[in-house]
Short mmCIF file of C-alpha atoms and ligand atoms in Angstrom, two decimals:
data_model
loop_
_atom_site.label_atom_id
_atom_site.label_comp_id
_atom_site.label_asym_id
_atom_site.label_seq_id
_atom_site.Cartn_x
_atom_site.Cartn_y
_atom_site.Cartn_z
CA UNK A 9 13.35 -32.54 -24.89
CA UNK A 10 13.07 -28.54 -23.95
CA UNK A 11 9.86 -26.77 -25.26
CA UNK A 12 10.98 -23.14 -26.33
CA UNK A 13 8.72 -20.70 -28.29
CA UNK A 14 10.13 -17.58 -29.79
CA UNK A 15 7.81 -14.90 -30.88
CA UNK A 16 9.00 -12.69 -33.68
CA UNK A 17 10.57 -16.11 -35.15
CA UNK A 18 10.53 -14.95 -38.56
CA UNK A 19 12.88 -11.77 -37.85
CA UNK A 20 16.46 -11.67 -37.61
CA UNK A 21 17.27 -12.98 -34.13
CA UNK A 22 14.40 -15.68 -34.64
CA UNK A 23 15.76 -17.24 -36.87
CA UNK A 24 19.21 -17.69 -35.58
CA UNK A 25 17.92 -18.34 -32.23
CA UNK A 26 15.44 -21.28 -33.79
CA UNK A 27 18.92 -22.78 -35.37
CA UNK A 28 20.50 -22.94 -32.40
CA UNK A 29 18.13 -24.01 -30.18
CA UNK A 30 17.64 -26.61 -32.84
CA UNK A 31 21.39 -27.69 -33.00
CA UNK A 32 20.69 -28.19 -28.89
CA UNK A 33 17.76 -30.83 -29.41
CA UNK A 34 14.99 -28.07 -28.61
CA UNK A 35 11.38 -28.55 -29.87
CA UNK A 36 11.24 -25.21 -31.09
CA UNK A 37 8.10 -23.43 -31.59
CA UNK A 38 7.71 -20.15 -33.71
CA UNK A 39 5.42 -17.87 -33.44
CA UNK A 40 5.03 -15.18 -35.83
CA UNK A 41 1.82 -12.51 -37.24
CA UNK A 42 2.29 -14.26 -40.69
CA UNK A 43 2.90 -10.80 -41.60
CA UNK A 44 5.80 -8.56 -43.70
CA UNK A 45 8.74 -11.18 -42.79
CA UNK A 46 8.07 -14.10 -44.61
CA UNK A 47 10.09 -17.17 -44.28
CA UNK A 48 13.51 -16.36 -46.25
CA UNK A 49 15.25 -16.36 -43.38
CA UNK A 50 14.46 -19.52 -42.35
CA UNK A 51 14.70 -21.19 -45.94
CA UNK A 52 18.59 -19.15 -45.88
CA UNK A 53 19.43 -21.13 -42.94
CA UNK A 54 17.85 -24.39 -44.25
CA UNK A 55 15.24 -24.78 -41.30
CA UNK A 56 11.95 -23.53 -42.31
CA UNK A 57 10.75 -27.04 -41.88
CA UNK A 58 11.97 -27.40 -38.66
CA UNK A 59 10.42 -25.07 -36.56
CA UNK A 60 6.72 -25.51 -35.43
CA UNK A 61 4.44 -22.49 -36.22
CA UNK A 62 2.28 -21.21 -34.41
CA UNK A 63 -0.14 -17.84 -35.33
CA UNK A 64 0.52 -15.38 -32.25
CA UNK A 65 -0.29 -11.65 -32.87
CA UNK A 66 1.04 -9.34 -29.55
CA UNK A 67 -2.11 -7.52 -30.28
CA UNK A 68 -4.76 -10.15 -29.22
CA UNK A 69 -4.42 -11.84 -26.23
CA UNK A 70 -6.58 -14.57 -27.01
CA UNK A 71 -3.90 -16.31 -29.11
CA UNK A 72 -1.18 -15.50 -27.26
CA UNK A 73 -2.88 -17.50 -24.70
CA UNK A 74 -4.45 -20.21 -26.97
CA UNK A 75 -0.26 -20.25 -27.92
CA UNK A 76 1.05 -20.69 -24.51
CA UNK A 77 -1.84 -23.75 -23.58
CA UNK A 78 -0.82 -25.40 -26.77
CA UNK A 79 3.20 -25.08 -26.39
CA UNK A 80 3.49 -25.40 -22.41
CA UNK A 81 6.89 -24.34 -23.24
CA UNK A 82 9.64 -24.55 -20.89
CA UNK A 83 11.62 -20.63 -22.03
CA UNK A 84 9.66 -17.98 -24.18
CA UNK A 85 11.79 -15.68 -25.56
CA UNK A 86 9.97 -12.80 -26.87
CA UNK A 87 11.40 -11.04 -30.21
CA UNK A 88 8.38 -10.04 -31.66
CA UNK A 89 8.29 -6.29 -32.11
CA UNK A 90 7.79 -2.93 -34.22
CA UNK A 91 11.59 -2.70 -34.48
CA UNK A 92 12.46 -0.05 -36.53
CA UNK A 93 13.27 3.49 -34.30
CA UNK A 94 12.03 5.58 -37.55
CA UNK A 95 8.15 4.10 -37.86
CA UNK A 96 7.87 4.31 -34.16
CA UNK A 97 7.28 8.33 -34.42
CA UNK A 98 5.37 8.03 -37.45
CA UNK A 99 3.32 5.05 -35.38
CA UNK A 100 3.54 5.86 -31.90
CA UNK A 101 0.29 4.03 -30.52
CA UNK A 102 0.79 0.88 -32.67
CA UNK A 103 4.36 0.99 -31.51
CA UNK A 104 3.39 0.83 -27.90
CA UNK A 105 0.58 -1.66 -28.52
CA UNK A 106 2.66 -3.97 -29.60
CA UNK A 107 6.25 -3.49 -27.99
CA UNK A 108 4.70 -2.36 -24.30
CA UNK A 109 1.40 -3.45 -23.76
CA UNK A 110 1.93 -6.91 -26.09
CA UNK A 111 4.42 -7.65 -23.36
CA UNK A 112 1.96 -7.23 -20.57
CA UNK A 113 -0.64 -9.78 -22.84
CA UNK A 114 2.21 -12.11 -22.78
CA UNK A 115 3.47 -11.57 -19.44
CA UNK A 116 0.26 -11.90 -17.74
CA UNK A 117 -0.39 -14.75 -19.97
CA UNK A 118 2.46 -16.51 -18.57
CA UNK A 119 1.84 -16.26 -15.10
CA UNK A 120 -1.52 -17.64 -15.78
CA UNK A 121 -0.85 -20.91 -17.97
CA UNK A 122 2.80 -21.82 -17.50
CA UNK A 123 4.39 -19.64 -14.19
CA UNK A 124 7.31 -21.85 -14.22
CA UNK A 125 8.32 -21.22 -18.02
CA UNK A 126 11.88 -18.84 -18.00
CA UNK A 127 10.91 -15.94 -19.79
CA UNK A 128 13.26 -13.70 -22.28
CA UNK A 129 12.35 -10.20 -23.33
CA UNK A 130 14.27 -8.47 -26.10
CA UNK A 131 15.07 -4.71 -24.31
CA UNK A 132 17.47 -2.50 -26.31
CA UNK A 133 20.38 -0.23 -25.98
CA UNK A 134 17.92 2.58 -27.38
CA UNK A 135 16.69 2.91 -23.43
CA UNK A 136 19.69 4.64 -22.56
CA UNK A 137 19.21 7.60 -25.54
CA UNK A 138 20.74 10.60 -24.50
CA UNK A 139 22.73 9.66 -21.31
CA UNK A 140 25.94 10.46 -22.87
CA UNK A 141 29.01 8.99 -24.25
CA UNK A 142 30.40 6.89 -21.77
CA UNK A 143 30.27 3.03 -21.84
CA UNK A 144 26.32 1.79 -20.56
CA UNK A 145 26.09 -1.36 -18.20
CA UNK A 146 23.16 -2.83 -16.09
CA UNK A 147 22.79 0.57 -13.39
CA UNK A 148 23.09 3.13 -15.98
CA UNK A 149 19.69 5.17 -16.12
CA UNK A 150 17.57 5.11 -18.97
CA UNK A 151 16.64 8.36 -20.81
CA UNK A 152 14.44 7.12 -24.16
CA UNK A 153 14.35 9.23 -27.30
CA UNK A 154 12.19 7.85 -29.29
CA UNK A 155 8.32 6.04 -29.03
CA UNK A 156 10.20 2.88 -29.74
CA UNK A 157 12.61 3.12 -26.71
CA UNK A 158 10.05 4.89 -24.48
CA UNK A 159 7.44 1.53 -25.97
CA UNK A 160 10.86 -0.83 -24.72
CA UNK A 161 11.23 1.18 -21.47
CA UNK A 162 7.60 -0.17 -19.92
CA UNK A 163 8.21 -3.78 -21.62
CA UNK A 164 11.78 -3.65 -19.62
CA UNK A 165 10.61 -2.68 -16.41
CA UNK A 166 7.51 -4.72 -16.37
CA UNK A 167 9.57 -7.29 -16.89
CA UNK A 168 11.98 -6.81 -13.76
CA UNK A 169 8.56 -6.19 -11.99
CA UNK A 170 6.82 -9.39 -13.14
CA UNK A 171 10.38 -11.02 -11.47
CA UNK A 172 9.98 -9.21 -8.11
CA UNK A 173 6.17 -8.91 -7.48
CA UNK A 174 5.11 -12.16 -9.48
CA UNK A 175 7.95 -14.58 -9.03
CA UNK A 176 8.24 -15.29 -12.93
CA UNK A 177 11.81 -16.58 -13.74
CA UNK A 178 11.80 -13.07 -16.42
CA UNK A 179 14.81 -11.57 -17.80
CA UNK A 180 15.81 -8.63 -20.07
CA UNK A 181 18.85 -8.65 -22.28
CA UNK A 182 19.60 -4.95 -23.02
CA UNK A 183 20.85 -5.99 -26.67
CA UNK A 184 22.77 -3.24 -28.48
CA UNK A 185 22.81 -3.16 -32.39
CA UNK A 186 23.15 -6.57 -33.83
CA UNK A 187 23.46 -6.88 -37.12
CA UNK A 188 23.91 -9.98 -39.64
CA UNK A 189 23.16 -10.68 -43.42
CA UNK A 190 19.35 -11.53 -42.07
CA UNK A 191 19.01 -8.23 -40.86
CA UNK A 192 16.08 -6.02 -42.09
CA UNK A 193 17.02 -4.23 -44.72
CA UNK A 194 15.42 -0.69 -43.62
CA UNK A 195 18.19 -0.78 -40.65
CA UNK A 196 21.34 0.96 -41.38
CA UNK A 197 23.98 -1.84 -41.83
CA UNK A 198 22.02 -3.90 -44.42
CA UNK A 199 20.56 -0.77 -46.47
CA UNK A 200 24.25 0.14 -46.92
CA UNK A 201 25.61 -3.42 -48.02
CA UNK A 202 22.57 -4.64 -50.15
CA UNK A 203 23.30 -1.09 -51.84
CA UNK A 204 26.76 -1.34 -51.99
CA UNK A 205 26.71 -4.65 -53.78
CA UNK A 206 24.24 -3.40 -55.99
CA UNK A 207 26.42 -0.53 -56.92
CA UNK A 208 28.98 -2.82 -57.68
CA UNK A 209 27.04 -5.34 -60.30
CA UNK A 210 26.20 -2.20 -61.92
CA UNK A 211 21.98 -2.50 -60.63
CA UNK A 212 22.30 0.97 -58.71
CA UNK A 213 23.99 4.46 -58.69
CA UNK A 214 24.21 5.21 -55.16
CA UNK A 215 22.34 5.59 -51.99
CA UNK A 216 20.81 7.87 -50.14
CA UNK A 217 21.08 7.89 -45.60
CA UNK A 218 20.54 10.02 -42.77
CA UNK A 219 23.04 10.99 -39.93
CA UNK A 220 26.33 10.52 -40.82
CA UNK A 221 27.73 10.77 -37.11
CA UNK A 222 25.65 8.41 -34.95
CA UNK A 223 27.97 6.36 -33.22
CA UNK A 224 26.76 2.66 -32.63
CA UNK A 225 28.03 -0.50 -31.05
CA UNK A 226 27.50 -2.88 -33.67
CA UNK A 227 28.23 -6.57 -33.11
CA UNK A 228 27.12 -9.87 -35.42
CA UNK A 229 23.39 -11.08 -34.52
CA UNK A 230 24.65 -15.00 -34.71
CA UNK A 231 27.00 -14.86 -31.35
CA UNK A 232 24.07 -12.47 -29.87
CA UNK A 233 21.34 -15.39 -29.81
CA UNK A 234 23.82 -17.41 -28.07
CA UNK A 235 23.73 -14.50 -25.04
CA UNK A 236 19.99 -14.90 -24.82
CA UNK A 237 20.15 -18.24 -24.38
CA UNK A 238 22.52 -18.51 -21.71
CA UNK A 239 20.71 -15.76 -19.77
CA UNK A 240 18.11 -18.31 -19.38
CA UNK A 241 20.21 -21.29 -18.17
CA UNK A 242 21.43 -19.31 -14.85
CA UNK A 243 19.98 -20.83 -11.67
CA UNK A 244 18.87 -17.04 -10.89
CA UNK A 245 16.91 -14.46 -13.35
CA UNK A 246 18.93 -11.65 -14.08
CA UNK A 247 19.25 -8.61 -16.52
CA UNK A 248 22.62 -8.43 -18.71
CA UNK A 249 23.84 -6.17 -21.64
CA UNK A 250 25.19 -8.23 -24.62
CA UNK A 251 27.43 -5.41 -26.24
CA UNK A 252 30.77 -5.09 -27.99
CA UNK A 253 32.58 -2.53 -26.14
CA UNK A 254 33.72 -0.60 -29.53
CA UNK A 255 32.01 2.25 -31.11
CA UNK A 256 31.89 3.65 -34.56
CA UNK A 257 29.85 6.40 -36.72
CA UNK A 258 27.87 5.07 -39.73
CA UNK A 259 30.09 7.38 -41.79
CA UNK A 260 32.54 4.61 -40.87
CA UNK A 261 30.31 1.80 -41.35
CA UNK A 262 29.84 3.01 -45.10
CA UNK A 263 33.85 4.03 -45.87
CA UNK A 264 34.61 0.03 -44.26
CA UNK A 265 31.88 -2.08 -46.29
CA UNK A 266 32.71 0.22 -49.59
CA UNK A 267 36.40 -1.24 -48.77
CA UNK A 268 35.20 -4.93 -48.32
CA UNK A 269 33.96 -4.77 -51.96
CA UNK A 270 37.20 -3.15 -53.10
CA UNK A 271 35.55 0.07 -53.92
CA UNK A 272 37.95 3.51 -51.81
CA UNK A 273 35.25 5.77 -50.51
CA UNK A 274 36.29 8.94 -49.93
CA UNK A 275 33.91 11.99 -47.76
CA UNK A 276 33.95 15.73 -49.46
CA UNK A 277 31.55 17.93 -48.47
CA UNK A 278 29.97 19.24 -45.29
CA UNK A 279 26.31 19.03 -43.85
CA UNK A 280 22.91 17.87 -45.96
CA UNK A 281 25.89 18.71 -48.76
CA UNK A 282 28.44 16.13 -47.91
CA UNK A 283 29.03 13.13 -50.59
CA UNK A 284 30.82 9.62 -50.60
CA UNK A 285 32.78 9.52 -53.55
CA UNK A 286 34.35 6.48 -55.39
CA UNK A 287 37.80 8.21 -55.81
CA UNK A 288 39.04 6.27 -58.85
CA UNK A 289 35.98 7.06 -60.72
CA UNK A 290 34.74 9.82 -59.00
CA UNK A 291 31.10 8.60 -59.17
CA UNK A 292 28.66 9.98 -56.19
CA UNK A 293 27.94 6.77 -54.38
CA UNK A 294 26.87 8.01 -51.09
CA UNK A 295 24.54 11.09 -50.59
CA UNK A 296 22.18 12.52 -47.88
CA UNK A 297 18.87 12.66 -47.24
CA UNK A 298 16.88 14.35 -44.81
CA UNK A 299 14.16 11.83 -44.82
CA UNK A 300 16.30 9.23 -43.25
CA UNK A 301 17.24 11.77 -40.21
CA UNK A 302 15.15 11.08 -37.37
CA UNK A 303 13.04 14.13 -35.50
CA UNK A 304 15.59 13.26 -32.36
CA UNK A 305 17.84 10.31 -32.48
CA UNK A 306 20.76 8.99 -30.41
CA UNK A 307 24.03 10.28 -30.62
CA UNK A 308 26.18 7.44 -28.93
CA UNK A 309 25.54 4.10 -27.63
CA UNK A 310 28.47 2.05 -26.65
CA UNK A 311 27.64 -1.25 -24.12
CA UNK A 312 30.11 -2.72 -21.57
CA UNK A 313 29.37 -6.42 -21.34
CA UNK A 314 31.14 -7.50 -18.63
CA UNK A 315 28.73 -8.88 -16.11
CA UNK A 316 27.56 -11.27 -19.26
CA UNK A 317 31.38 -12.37 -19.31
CA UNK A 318 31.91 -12.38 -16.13
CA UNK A 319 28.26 -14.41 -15.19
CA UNK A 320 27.73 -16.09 -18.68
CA UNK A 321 30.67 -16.38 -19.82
CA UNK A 322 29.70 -14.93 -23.04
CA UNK A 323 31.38 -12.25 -25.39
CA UNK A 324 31.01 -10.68 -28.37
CA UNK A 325 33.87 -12.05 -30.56
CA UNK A 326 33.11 -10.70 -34.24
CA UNK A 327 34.09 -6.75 -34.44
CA UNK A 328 33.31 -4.32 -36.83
CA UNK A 329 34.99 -4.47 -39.67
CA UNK A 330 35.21 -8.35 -39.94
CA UNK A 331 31.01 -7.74 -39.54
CA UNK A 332 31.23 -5.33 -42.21
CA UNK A 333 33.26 -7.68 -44.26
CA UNK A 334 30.92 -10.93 -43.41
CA UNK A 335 27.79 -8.59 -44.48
CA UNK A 336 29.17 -7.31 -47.93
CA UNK A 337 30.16 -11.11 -48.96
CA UNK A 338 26.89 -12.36 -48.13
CA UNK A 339 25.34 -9.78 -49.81
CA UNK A 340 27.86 -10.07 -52.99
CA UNK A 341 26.86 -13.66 -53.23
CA UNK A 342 23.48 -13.86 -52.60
CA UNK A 343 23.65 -11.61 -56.08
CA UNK A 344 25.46 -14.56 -57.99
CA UNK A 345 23.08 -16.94 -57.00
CA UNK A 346 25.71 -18.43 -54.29
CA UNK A 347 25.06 -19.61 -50.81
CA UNK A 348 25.35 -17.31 -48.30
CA UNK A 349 27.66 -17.87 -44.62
CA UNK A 350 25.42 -17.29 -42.23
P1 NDP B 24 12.92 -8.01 -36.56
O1 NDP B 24 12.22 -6.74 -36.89
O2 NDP B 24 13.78 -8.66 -37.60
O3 NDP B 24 11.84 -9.10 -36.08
C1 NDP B 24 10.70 -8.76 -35.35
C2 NDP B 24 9.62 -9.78 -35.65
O4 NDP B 24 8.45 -9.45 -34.88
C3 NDP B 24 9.19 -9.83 -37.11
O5 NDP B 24 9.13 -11.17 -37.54
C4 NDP B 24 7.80 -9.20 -37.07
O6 NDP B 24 6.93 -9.68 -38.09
C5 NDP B 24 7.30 -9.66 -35.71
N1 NDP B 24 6.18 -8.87 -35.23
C6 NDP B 24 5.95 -7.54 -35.37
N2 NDP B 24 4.80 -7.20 -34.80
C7 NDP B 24 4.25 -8.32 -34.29
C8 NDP B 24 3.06 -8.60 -33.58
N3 NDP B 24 2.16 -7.67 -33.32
N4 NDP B 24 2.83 -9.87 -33.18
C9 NDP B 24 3.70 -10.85 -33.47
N5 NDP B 24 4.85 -10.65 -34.15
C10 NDP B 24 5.13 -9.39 -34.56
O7 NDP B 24 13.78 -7.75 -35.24
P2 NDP B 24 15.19 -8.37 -34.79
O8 NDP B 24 15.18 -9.83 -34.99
O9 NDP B 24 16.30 -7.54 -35.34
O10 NDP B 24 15.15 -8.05 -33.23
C11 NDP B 24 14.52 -8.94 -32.31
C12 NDP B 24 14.08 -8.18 -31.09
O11 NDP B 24 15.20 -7.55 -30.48
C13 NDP B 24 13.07 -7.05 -31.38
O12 NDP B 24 12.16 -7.02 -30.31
C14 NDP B 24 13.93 -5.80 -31.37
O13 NDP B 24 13.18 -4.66 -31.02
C15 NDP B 24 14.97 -6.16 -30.32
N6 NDP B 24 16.25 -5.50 -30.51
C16 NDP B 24 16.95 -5.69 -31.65
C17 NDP B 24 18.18 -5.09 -31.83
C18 NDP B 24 18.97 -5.33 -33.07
O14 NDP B 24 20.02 -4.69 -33.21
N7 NDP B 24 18.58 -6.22 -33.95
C19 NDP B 24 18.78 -4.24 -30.78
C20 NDP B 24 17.96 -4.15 -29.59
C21 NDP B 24 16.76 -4.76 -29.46
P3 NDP B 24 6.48 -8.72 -39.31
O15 NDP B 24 7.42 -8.97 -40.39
O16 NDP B 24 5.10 -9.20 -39.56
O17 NDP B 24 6.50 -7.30 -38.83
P1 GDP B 25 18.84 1.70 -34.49
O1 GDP B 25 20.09 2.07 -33.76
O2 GDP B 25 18.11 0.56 -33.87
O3 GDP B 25 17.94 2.86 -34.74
O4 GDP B 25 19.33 1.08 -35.89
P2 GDP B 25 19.40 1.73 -37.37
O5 GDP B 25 20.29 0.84 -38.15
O6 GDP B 25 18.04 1.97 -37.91
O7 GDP B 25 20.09 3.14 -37.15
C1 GDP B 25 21.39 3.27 -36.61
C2 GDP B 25 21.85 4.71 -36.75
O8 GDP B 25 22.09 4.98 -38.13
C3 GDP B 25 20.82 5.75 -36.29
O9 GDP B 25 21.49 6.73 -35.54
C4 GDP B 25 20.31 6.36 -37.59
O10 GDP B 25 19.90 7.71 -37.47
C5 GDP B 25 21.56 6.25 -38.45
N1 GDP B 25 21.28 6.30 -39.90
C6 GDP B 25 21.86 7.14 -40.79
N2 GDP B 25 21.36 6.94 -42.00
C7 GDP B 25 20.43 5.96 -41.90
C8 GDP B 25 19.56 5.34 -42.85
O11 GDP B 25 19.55 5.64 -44.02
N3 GDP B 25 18.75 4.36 -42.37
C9 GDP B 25 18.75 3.99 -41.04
N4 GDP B 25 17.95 2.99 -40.65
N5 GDP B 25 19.54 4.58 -40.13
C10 GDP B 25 20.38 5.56 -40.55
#
């Protein structure tokens, strides 16, 4: 039976990943701050007993070694992270102390007490920031834009250079937005469809976002995890973008999961001024607020996946609006007390 320990276990792609790897026979061990997260998303997908915990904070490198001499696992995929692109330039340092120099701790960790353990490290689309519109893959340069991407950028490459100089079977998956009814809810997506079905059981007027125009490539978190895993069964370490291919703005995003829960959202308005408006009631639902704009954010990120097809024979199958669609019912439901698809 394959040893795997995922850090960050508690967060979205944790705990789809521990499902899965679970469905394959895996002893999977979790490993988690016992902070913010909590264990919903494991109870959701009916495995919270399942999974082995372990304490591992990227801060302290005591445990993360204590962690690795307990587990000798056999692939470490490593999730944990200060996620969210808004704290990061509120919390720069903490920020890089956990999402760069954690993954030297754990890095260096590895070599020491299990070199021959495959190692997976959660980089991001956000690396490529302002290098235009056209589709990223695996040679396009980086240009971060925020502490968070810059914090990814030395993870990513230390990474690669723990491959080269050190040997370590170490990959990156440059993972662009992936979002599921697990996600967080401060992340665009899930903010929009908790509030949406909120709005629609009457609990909440409307809701208040940030740039309107960013244009993401948004695919479903559950078919991601799968990706990750199969970049660690290759007989050679490698880096691969898990992407869709298609782009949208969030203004779309909103107008699409409004439609899922049979509400017509229509835009009037320009700028800080511009409003979503139910147009057979013609309530406000949607408004704008300058806290959720970020001091510089992305303006396009679209991935081309086609060495992970090509190699891995993976692809991203669920688009947007069927994701939109998938996160409003799960959303709807978990308000009537139903279980959710996940
Ligand atoms: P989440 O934010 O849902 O999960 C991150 C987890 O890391 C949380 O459980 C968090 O716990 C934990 N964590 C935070 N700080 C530490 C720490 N110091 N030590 C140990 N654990 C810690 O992220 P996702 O599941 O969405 O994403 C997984 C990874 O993929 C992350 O690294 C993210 O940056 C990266 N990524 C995600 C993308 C996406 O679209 N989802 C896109 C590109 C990259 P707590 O609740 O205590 O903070
Ligand atoms: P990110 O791509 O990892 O930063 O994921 P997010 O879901 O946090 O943000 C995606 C895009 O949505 C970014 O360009 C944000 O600026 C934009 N956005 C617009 N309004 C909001 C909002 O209210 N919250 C968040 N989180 N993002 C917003």
């Amino acid at each position: 039976m394959k040893k795997a320990l995922i850090t960050g276990y508690r967060g979205q792609d944790g705990a789809y990943l521990s499902r899965l790897l679970l469905e394959k026979g895996y002893d999977v061990y979790g490993a988690d701050r016992a902070g913010d997260a909590g264990l919903w998303r494991l109870k959701e997908l009916g495995i919270e007993r399942q999974v082995k915990e372990i304490d591992l904070d990227l801060l302290e490198p005591t445990n993360i070694t204590d962690a690795l001499e307990k587990v000798r696992p056999d692939e470490i995929y490593n999730f944990a992270a200060q996620s969210f692109v808004l704290v990061s330039f509120a919390q720069p340092v903490l920020t890089a102390e956990i999402n760069a120099v954690g993954v030297a701790r754990l890095l260096e960790s590895v070599r020491k007490t299990c070199p021959k353990a495959r190692f997976f490290q959660a980089s991001t689309a956000e690396l490529f920031g302002s290098t235009g519109s056209a589709q990223k893959n695996e040679t396009t340069d980086f240009h971060p834009r925020s502490p968070y991407a810059v914090s990814k950028l030395y993870a990513h490459w230390l990474t690669v250079n723990y491959r080269q100089a050190q040997g370590l079977y170490a990959c990156n998956g440059i993972l662009f937005n992936h979002e599921s009814p697990l996600r967080g809810e401060e992340f665009v997506t899930r903010k929009i469809t908790t509030a949406i079905a909120r709005i629609k059981k009457g609990l909440q007027d409307k809701v208040a976002v940030g740039n309107l125009d960013a244009l993401r490539d948004w695919g479903y978190a559950k078919e991601y995890v799968e990706g990750m895993w199969l970049t660690l069964q290759q007989p050679k370490a490698d880096d691969y973008i898990l992407a869709t291919g298609e782009v949208h703005t969030v203004r779309e995003f909103i107008r699409t999961a409004f439609a899922a829960a049979g509400i017509k959202l229509e835009w009037r308005g320009k700028g800080l001024a511009e409003k979503g408006v139910d147009v057979k009631t013609g309530k406000v639902r949607v408004e704008i607020s300058k806290e959720f704009y970020r001091p510089a954010d992305v303006k396009e990120l679209v991935g081309d996946a086609s060495k992970a097809l090509k190699v891995l024979g993976w692809q991203a199958k669920t688009k947007f609006s069927d994701l939109a669609a998938l996160m409003m019912d799960a959303e709807l439901r978990r308000l009537e007390g139903k279980k959710v698809k996940l």
